[in-house]
Amino acid sequence: MLIYHQGSDVALIEAFEEEHDVTVNREALNGSEWATRYISETDAGETSADVLNFNGGLANLLTPAIDTIQSVDTPNQDKVYTGALGSSIEESITNIFGDDAKQLIHTAYHNPFCFLYHEEAVSEPPATFEDILDSRFEGRIGAAQYAMYNVLGTMDKFLGYSTEEAENYLADFGEQDIQWGGIVDMPQTILSGEVDVGFWMLLNRVPGFREDGAPLGVTLPPKTGTSTGHYAATDAGDNPELAREFVKFAMTEEGQELVTEGEGGSEPINPDMSGRSEYIQNQIDEYVDEMYAVIFTEEESATYNQRASEILGF
């Protein structure tokens, strides 16, 4: 069996191999590589991956090949689509893939967006979008350029801002003399003292640093977005039955415990399960009132990318 994956669910894969006495060949593909490769292979009539694992922000890239995705009924499926988070997942994937989306695209975990800060440098950390614009943070904020379309889209589509308000916010944010960098490297950039705050970072970057005693703190806006992780079973590989079994396994409580452990702090999508990191769960409980899955259609992604680039002069 072959999986194109994000590379962090090794524990899940190994447990599946042991339970089914099979070998799962893994191709860890970054960004949109999984979609480019899979669609290229299926368009050419070639054998491809049995299972796809991808970020919800890139789910729309699967649209041209959705006819190659198998329908699977998974454990705890109804629990996924409860509350603001579950409803936003259901609405978003249905908008992209149609009424059968819940049987095609399976959400296993999520990773909330947040604000990071240096606990020794910031006595009053930002806890809202408006706090980020405070003059005391000017020149001391780190952010990723490629995440700015995500900020604009999340505010406009999910958080109750009008399009004009969201665009004005992004323009004001750009006036803060932002230090642009990458999401993966930003915790270390904060701890080195180059910046004090990381804007729109991913929560699963935090537990490892805190376990090592680093003064890396986190807050979340009362309404925020979260990056979702998905699985899909294809009929383009040599093992369609095993592909269905793998997706089912990923959605069991055992499977979700394994995949969230591998993600280093991501939250299981099943609301009955607690997250891996007590610190992360406490931060979510303390700060967050509503959380929405950041999943855009292809048209929305293109629009938000263009507007963010125009507003910030990228």
Coordinates of C-alpha atoms in Angstrom, one line a residue:
M1 CA 0.0 0.0 0.0
L2 CA 1.2 3.5 -0.8
I3 CA 0.4 6.8 1.0
Y4 CA 1.2 10.3 0.0
H5 CA 1.3 12.1 3.4
Q6 CA 2.5 15.1 5.4
G7 CA 5.1 13.0 7.0
S8 CA 4.1 13.2 10.7
D9 CA 1.7 10.3 11.1
V10 CA 4.4 7.6 11.3
A11 CA 2.9 6.1 14.5
L12 CA -0.5 5.7 12.9
I13 CA 1.0 4.0 9.8
E14 CA 3.2 1.6 11.9
A15 CA 0.2 0.6 14.0
F16 CA -1.9 -0.1 10.9
E17 CA 1.0 -2.2 9.4
E18 CA 1.1 -4.3 12.6
E19 CA -2.6 -4.7 12.8
H20 CA -3.1 -5.7 9.2
D21 CA 0.3 -7.4 8.6
V22 CA 1.1 -5.2 5.6
T23 CA 3.8 -2.8 4.5
V24 CA 2.8 0.8 3.9
N25 CA 5.2 2.6 1.5
R26 CA 5.4 6.3 2.4
E27 CA 6.0 9.3 0.3
A28 CA 6.3 12.5 2.4
L29 CA 5.3 15.3 0.1
N30 CA 5.3 19.0 1.2
G31 CA 2.8 21.7 0.3
S32 CA 0.8 21.0 -2.9
E33 CA 3.2 18.3 -4.1
W34 CA 0.8 15.5 -3.1
A35 CA -1.9 16.9 -5.4
T36 CA 0.4 17.7 -8.3
R37 CA 1.8 14.3 -8.3
Y38 CA -1.4 12.4 -7.7
I39 CA -3.4 14.3 -10.4
S40 CA -0.5 13.9 -12.9
E41 CA -0.4 10.2 -12.4
T42 CA -4.2 9.6 -12.5
D43 CA -4.5 11.8 -15.6
A44 CA -1.9 9.6 -17.3
G45 CA -3.7 6.4 -16.2
E46 CA -0.8 5.4 -14.0
T47 CA -1.1 3.6 -10.7
S48 CA -0.8 6.1 -7.8
A49 CA -1.3 6.4 -4.0
D50 CA -3.9 4.3 -2.2
V51 CA -4.3 7.0 0.5
L52 CA -3.8 10.7 0.5
N53 CA -3.2 12.8 3.6
F54 CA -3.3 16.6 3.2
N55 CA -4.0 20.0 4.8
G56 CA -7.5 21.4 4.5
G57 CA -6.2 24.6 3.1
L58 CA -5.2 22.6 0.0
A59 CA -8.2 20.3 -0.2
N60 CA -9.6 22.1 -3.2
L61 CA -6.6 20.9 -5.3
L62 CA -8.2 17.5 -5.3
T63 CA -11.2 18.7 -7.2
P64 CA -10.1 17.6 -10.7
A65 CA -9.6 14.0 -9.4
I66 CA -12.5 13.7 -7.0
D67 CA -14.0 10.9 -9.1
T68 CA -11.0 8.7 -8.1
I69 CA -11.8 9.0 -4.4
Q70 CA -13.7 6.2 -2.7
S71 CA -16.7 6.6 -0.4
V72 CA -16.0 5.4 3.1
D73 CA -18.2 5.3 6.2
T74 CA -15.9 5.9 9.1
P75 CA -16.2 5.4 12.9
N76 CA -17.4 8.5 14.9
Q77 CA -18.2 10.2 11.6
D78 CA -21.3 12.0 13.0
K79 CA -19.3 13.4 15.9
V80 CA -17.0 15.3 13.6
Y81 CA -19.6 17.7 12.3
T82 CA -20.8 19.2 15.6
G83 CA -20.4 22.7 17.0
A84 CA -18.9 25.7 15.1
L85 CA -15.8 23.7 14.1
G86 CA -17.7 20.7 12.8
S87 CA -20.3 22.8 11.0
S88 CA -17.6 24.8 9.2
I89 CA -15.8 21.7 8.1
E90 CA -19.0 20.2 6.7
E91 CA -20.0 23.4 5.0
S92 CA -16.6 24.0 3.5
I93 CA -16.0 20.5 2.1
T94 CA -19.5 20.2 0.8
N95 CA -19.1 23.5 -1.1
I96 CA -16.0 22.1 -2.7
F97 CA -16.9 18.4 -3.3
G98 CA -20.7 18.2 -3.1
D99 CA -23.2 16.4 -1.0
D100 CA -21.1 13.2 -0.7
A101 CA -18.1 15.1 0.7
K102 CA -18.3 13.6 4.2
Q103 CA -17.8 10.1 2.8
L104 CA -14.9 11.2 0.6
I105 CA -12.8 13.6 2.7
H106 CA -12.2 12.5 6.3
T107 CA -11.0 15.1 8.9
A108 CA -8.8 13.4 11.5
Y109 CA -7.2 16.2 13.4
H110 CA -6.8 20.0 13.5
N111 CA -4.2 22.5 14.5
P112 CA -5.4 25.9 15.7
F113 CA -3.9 29.2 14.6
C114 CA -2.5 31.4 17.4
F115 CA -0.3 34.2 18.6
L116 CA 3.1 33.2 20.0
Y117 CA 5.2 35.4 22.3
H118 CA 8.4 35.5 24.4
E119 CA 7.2 35.3 28.0
E120 CA 10.3 37.2 29.3
A121 CA 9.9 40.0 26.8
V122 CA 6.1 40.5 26.7
S123 CA 4.3 41.1 30.0
E124 CA 0.9 41.6 28.4
P125 CA 0.6 39.3 25.4
P126 CA -1.8 40.0 22.6
A127 CA -5.0 38.0 22.8
T128 CA -7.1 39.6 20.0
F129 CA -6.5 40.7 16.5
E130 CA -6.8 44.3 17.6
D131 CA -4.1 43.8 20.3
I132 CA -1.6 42.9 17.6
L133 CA -1.9 46.5 16.2
D134 CA -0.7 48.0 19.5
S135 CA 2.2 50.4 19.0
R136 CA 4.3 48.5 21.5
F137 CA 4.6 45.6 19.0
E138 CA 5.7 47.7 16.0
G139 CA 8.8 46.2 14.5
R140 CA 8.6 43.3 16.9
I141 CA 6.1 41.0 15.1
G142 CA 7.1 38.0 13.0
A143 CA 4.7 36.5 10.4
A144 CA 4.7 34.4 7.3
Q145 CA 3.9 36.1 4.0
Y146 CA 2.2 33.0 2.6
A147 CA -0.2 32.9 5.6
M148 CA -1.6 36.4 5.0
Y149 CA -4.2 35.2 2.5
N150 CA -5.3 32.8 5.2
V151 CA -5.7 35.6 7.7
L152 CA -7.7 37.7 5.2
G153 CA -9.9 34.7 4.2
T154 CA -10.5 33.6 7.8
M155 CA -11.6 37.1 9.0
D156 CA -13.8 37.6 5.9
K157 CA -15.4 34.2 5.7
F158 CA -15.6 32.9 9.3
L159 CA -14.9 35.5 11.9
G160 CA -17.7 38.1 11.2
Y161 CA -15.6 40.8 9.6
S162 CA -16.9 42.4 6.5
T163 CA -14.6 42.2 3.4
E164 CA -13.7 45.9 3.8
E165 CA -13.0 45.5 7.6
A166 CA -10.8 42.4 6.9
E167 CA -8.9 44.2 4.2
N168 CA -8.4 47.4 6.3
Y169 CA -7.1 45.2 9.2
L170 CA -4.5 43.6 6.9
A171 CA -3.4 47.0 5.7
D172 CA -3.0 48.3 9.3
F173 CA -1.2 45.1 10.1
G174 CA 1.3 45.7 7.3
E175 CA 2.1 49.1 8.8
Q176 CA 3.5 47.4 11.9
D177 CA 6.9 46.9 10.2
I178 CA 6.5 43.1 10.1
Q179 CA 9.5 40.8 10.2
W180 CA 8.7 38.2 7.5
G181 CA 9.7 34.6 8.0
G182 CA 8.4 31.1 8.1
I183 CA 5.9 29.4 10.5
V184 CA 8.3 26.5 11.2
D185 CA 11.2 28.8 12.2
M186 CA 9.2 31.4 14.0
P187 CA 9.4 29.9 17.6
Q188 CA 13.2 30.0 17.4
T189 CA 13.1 33.5 15.9
I190 CA 11.0 34.6 18.9
L191 CA 13.3 32.9 21.5
S192 CA 16.4 34.4 19.9
G193 CA 15.0 37.9 20.6
E194 CA 14.7 38.9 16.9
V195 CA 10.9 39.5 17.4
D196 CA 8.6 39.3 20.5
V197 CA 5.4 38.0 18.9
G198 CA 4.5 35.5 16.2
F199 CA 1.3 36.3 14.3
W200 CA -1.0 33.5 13.0
M201 CA 1.3 30.7 13.9
L202 CA 0.4 27.0 14.4
L203 CA -0.3 25.7 17.9
N204 CA 1.5 22.4 17.5
R205 CA 4.8 24.2 17.3
V206 CA 4.6 25.0 21.0
P207 CA 4.6 21.8 23.2
G208 CA 8.1 20.7 22.3
F209 CA 9.6 24.0 23.2
R210 CA 7.8 24.2 26.5
E211 CA 8.8 20.7 27.4
D212 CA 12.4 21.9 27.1
G213 CA 11.7 24.8 29.4
A214 CA 11.7 27.5 26.7
P215 CA 9.8 30.7 27.6
L216 CA 7.5 30.4 24.6
G217 CA 3.9 31.4 25.4
V218 CA 0.7 31.3 23.3
T219 CA -2.6 33.0 23.2
L220 CA -5.6 32.6 20.8
P221 CA -8.2 35.0 19.7
P222 CA -11.8 34.3 21.1
K223 CA -12.8 33.5 17.5
T224 CA -10.1 31.8 15.5
G225 CA -9.3 29.5 12.7
T226 CA -7.7 26.1 12.6
S227 CA -5.8 24.1 10.1
T228 CA -7.4 20.7 9.4
G229 CA -5.7 17.4 8.5
H230 CA -7.6 15.0 6.1
Y231 CA -7.4 11.5 4.7
A232 CA -8.9 10.1 1.5
A233 CA -9.0 6.6 0.1
T234 CA -8.4 6.4 -3.6
D235 CA -9.2 3.8 -6.2
A236 CA -6.0 4.7 -8.2
G237 CA -3.7 2.4 -6.2
D238 CA -3.2 -1.3 -6.1
N239 CA -5.0 -1.7 -2.7
P240 CA -8.4 0.0 -2.6
E241 CA -9.7 -2.3 0.1
L242 CA -6.7 -1.6 2.4
A243 CA -7.1 2.1 1.6
R244 CA -10.6 2.1 3.0
E245 CA -9.5 0.2 6.1
F246 CA -6.7 2.7 6.7
V247 CA -9.0 5.7 6.6
K248 CA -11.4 3.9 8.9
F249 CA -8.5 3.2 11.3
A250 CA -7.4 6.8 11.3
M251 CA -10.9 7.9 12.5
T252 CA -11.1 5.5 15.4
E253 CA -10.1 6.8 18.8
E254 CA -6.9 4.7 18.7
G255 CA -6.1 6.1 15.3
Q256 CA -6.7 9.7 16.3
E257 CA -4.6 9.3 19.4
L258 CA -1.7 8.1 17.2
V259 CA -2.0 10.7 14.5
T260 CA -2.3 13.6 17.0
E261 CA 0.7 12.3 18.9
G262 CA 2.6 12.3 15.7
E263 CA 1.5 15.9 14.9
G264 CA 3.1 17.0 18.1
G265 CA 0.1 18.7 19.7
S266 CA -2.6 18.8 17.1
E267 CA -6.1 18.3 18.4
P268 CA -8.2 15.1 17.6
I269 CA -11.3 16.0 15.6
N270 CA -13.5 13.9 17.8
P271 CA -14.8 16.3 20.4
D272 CA -15.1 13.5 23.0
M273 CA -11.3 13.1 23.0
S274 CA -8.9 15.4 24.8
G275 CA -5.8 16.7 23.1
R276 CA -2.3 15.3 23.6
S277 CA -0.9 18.4 25.3
E278 CA -2.5 19.6 28.6
Y279 CA -1.0 23.0 28.0
I280 CA -2.5 23.3 24.6
Q281 CA -5.9 22.2 25.8
N282 CA -5.8 24.7 28.7
Q283 CA -5.0 27.5 26.3
I284 CA -7.9 26.6 24.0
D285 CA -10.3 26.3 27.0
E286 CA -9.1 29.6 28.4
Y287 CA -9.1 31.8 25.2
V288 CA -11.3 30.3 22.5
D289 CA -15.1 30.7 22.2
E290 CA -15.5 29.6 18.6
M291 CA -13.2 27.9 16.2
Y292 CA -13.6 27.4 12.4
A293 CA -11.9 25.2 9.9
V294 CA -9.9 27.2 7.4
I295 CA -10.9 25.6 4.2
F296 CA -11.4 27.6 1.0
T297 CA -12.7 26.9 -2.5
E298 CA -10.3 27.3 -5.3
E299 CA -11.9 30.6 -6.3
E300 CA -11.8 31.9 -2.7
S301 CA -8.1 30.9 -2.4
A302 CA -7.2 32.8 -5.6
T303 CA -9.2 35.9 -4.6
Y304 CA -7.7 36.1 -1.1
N305 CA -4.2 35.4 -2.3
Q306 CA -4.5 38.2 -4.9
R307 CA -6.0 40.7 -2.4
A308 CA -3.5 40.0 0.3
S309 CA -0.6 40.4 -2.1
E310 CA -2.0 43.7 -3.4
I311 CA -2.7 45.1 0.1
L312 CA 0.7 44.1 1.5
G313 CA 2.7 44.8 -1.6
F314 CA 4.1 41.3 -2.1

